[in-house]
One Martini backbone bead per residue (centre of mass of N, CA, C, O) as a GRO file, in nm:
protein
  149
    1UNK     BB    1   8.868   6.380   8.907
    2UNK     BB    2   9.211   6.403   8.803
    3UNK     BB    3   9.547   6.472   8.787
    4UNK     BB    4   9.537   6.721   8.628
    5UNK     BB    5   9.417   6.930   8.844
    6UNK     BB    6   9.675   6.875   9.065
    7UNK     BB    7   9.904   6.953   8.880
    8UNK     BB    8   9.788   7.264   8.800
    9UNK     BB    9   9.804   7.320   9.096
   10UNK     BB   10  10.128   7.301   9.122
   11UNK     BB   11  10.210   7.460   8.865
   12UNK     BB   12   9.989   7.747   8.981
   13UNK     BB   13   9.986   7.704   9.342
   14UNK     BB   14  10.242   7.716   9.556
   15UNK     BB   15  10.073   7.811   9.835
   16UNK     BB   16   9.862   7.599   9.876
   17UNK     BB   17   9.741   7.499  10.192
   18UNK     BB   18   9.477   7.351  10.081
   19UNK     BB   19   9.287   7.018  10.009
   20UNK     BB   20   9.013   6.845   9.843
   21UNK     BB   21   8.951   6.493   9.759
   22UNK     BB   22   8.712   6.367   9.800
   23UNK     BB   23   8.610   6.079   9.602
   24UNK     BB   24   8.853   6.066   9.419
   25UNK     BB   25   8.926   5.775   9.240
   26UNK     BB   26   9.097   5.845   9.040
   27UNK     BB   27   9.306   5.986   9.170
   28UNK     BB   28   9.670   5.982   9.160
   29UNK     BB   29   9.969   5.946   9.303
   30UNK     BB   30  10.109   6.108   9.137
   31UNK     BB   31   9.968   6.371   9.137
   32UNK     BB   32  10.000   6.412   9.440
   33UNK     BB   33  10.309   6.398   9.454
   34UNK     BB   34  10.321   6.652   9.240
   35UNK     BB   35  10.190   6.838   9.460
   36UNK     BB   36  10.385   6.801   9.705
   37UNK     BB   37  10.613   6.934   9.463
   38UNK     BB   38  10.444   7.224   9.426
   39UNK     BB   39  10.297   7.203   9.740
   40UNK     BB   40  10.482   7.315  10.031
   41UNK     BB   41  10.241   7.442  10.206
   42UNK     BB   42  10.081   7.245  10.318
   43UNK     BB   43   9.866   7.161  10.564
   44UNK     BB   44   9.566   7.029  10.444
   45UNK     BB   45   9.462   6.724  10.354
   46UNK     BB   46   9.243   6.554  10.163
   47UNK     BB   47   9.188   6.176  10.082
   48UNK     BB   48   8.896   6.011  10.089
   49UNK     BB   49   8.843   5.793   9.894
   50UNK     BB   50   9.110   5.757   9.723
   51UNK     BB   51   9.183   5.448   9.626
   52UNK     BB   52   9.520   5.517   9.477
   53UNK     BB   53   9.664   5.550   9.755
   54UNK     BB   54   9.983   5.533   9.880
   55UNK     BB   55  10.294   5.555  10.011
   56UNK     BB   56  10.409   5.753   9.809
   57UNK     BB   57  10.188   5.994   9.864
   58UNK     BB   58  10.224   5.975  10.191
   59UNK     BB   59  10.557   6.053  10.145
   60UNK     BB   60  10.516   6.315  10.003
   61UNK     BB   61  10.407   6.452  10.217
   62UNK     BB   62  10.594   6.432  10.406
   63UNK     BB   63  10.880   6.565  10.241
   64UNK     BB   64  10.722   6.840  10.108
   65UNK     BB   65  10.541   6.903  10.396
   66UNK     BB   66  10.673   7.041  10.681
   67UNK     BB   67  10.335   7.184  10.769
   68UNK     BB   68  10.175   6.935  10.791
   69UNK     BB   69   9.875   6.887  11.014
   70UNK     BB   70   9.636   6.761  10.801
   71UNK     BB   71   9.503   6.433  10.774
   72UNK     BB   72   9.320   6.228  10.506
   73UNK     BB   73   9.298   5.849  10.491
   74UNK     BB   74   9.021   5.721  10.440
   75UNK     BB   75   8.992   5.467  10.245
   76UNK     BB   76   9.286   5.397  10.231
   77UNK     BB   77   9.428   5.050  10.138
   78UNK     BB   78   9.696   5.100  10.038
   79UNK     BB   79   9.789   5.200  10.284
   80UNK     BB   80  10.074   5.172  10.498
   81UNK     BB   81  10.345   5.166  10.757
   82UNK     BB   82  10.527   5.331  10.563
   83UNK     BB   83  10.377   5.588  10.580
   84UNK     BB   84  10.424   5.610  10.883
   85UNK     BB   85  10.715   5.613  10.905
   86UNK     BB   86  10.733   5.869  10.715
   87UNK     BB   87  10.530   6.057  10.915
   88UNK     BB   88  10.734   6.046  11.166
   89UNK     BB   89  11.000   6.163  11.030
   90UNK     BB   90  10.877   6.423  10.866
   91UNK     BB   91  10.590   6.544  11.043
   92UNK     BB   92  10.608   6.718  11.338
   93UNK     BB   93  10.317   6.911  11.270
   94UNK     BB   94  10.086   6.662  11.322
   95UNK     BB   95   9.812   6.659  11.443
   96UNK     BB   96   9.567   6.538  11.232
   97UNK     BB   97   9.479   6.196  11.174
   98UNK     BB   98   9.296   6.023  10.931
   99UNK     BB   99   9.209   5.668  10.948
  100UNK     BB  100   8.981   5.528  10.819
  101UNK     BB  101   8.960   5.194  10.700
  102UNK     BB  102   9.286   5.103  10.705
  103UNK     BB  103   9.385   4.777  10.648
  104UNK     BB  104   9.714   4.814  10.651
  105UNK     BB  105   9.730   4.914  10.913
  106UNK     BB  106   9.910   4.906  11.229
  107UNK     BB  107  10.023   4.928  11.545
  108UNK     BB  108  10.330   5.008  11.465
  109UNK     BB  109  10.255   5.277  11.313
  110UNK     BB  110  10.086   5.409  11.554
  111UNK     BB  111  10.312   5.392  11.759
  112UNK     BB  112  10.531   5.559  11.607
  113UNK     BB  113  10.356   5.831  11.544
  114UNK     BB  114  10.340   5.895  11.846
  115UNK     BB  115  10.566   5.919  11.924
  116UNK     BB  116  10.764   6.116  11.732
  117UNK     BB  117  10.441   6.319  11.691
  118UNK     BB  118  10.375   6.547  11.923
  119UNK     BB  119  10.147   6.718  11.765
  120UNK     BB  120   9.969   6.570  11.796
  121UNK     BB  121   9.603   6.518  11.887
  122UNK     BB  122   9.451   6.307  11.620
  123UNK     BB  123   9.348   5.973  11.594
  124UNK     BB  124   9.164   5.801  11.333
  125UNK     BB  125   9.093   5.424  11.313
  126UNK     BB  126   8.837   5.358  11.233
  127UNK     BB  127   8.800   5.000  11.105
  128UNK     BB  128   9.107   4.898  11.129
  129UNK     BB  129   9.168   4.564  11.160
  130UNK     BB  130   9.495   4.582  11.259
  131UNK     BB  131   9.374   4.723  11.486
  132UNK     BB  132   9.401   4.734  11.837
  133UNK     BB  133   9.236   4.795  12.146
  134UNK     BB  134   9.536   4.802  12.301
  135UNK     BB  135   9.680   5.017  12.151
  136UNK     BB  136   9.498   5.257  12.236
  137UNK     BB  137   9.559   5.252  12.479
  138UNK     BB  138   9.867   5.264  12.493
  139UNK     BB  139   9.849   5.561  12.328
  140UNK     BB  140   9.723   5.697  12.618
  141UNK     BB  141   9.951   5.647  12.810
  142UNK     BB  142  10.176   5.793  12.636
  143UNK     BB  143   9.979   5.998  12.518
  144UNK     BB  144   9.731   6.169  12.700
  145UNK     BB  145   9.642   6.396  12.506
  146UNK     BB  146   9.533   6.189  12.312
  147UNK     BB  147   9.301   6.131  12.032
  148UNK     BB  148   9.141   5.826  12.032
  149UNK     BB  149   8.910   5.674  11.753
   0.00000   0.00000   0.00000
């Protein structure tokens, strides 16, 4: 699938609240990017092993998708913690982020984002090599009710 396809989604389907992308190496950040202003009701996105997602993609659907709920962005190792700051001040509908194997994640973008996004309830970092099994506990003393993976 290349970024025409997400385009023509943009283009063509604005009420789309769900989208499933995984294993798409080829779609491009601008693609998401075009989706994500045009597929303003989007709910649910999946976007693992998409590699060439990065913070812009991953800000763009904060900013323009303010009822996105569940995020899947798992082995997407461009995203950086500027991504999940622009989720924590835009999302606070976001229930459930699995960012598993994002190697630029750090502690410091998810306790940002367990702060602020109150409707978390899941959170998914297995293998994100710069989050620490500390941080993990922190965010479970801080909202008890969210479940870390």
């Amino acid at each position: 699938l290349k970024g025409e396809a997400a385009c023509a989604l943009a283009a063509h389907c604005p009420e789309l609240t769900e989208v499933n992308f995984s294993n798409c190496s080829r779609l491009s950040s601008s693609a998401i990017q075009a989706l994500a202003m045009g597929c303003p009701l989007l709910k649910t996105v999946a976007l693992p092993e998409c590699r060439l997602m990065d913070d812009a993609a991953v800000s763009s659907l904060a900013q323009h998708c303010a009822q996105m709920e569940q995020l899947d962005i798992s082995w997407c190792s461009l995203v950086t913690d500027a991504a999940f700051t622009e989720l924590a001040t835009q999302s606070r509908q976001l229930r459930a982020l699995t960012s598993n194997f994002c190697d630029s994640i750090t502690d410091a973008g998810l306790l940002l984002l367990a702060e602020r996004c109150t409707a978390l309830r899941s959170l998914f970092v297995s293998g994100s090599r710069k989050v620490s099994a500390e941080v993990v506990g922190a965010l479970q003393a801080l909202r008890p009710g969210l479940r870390v993976i």
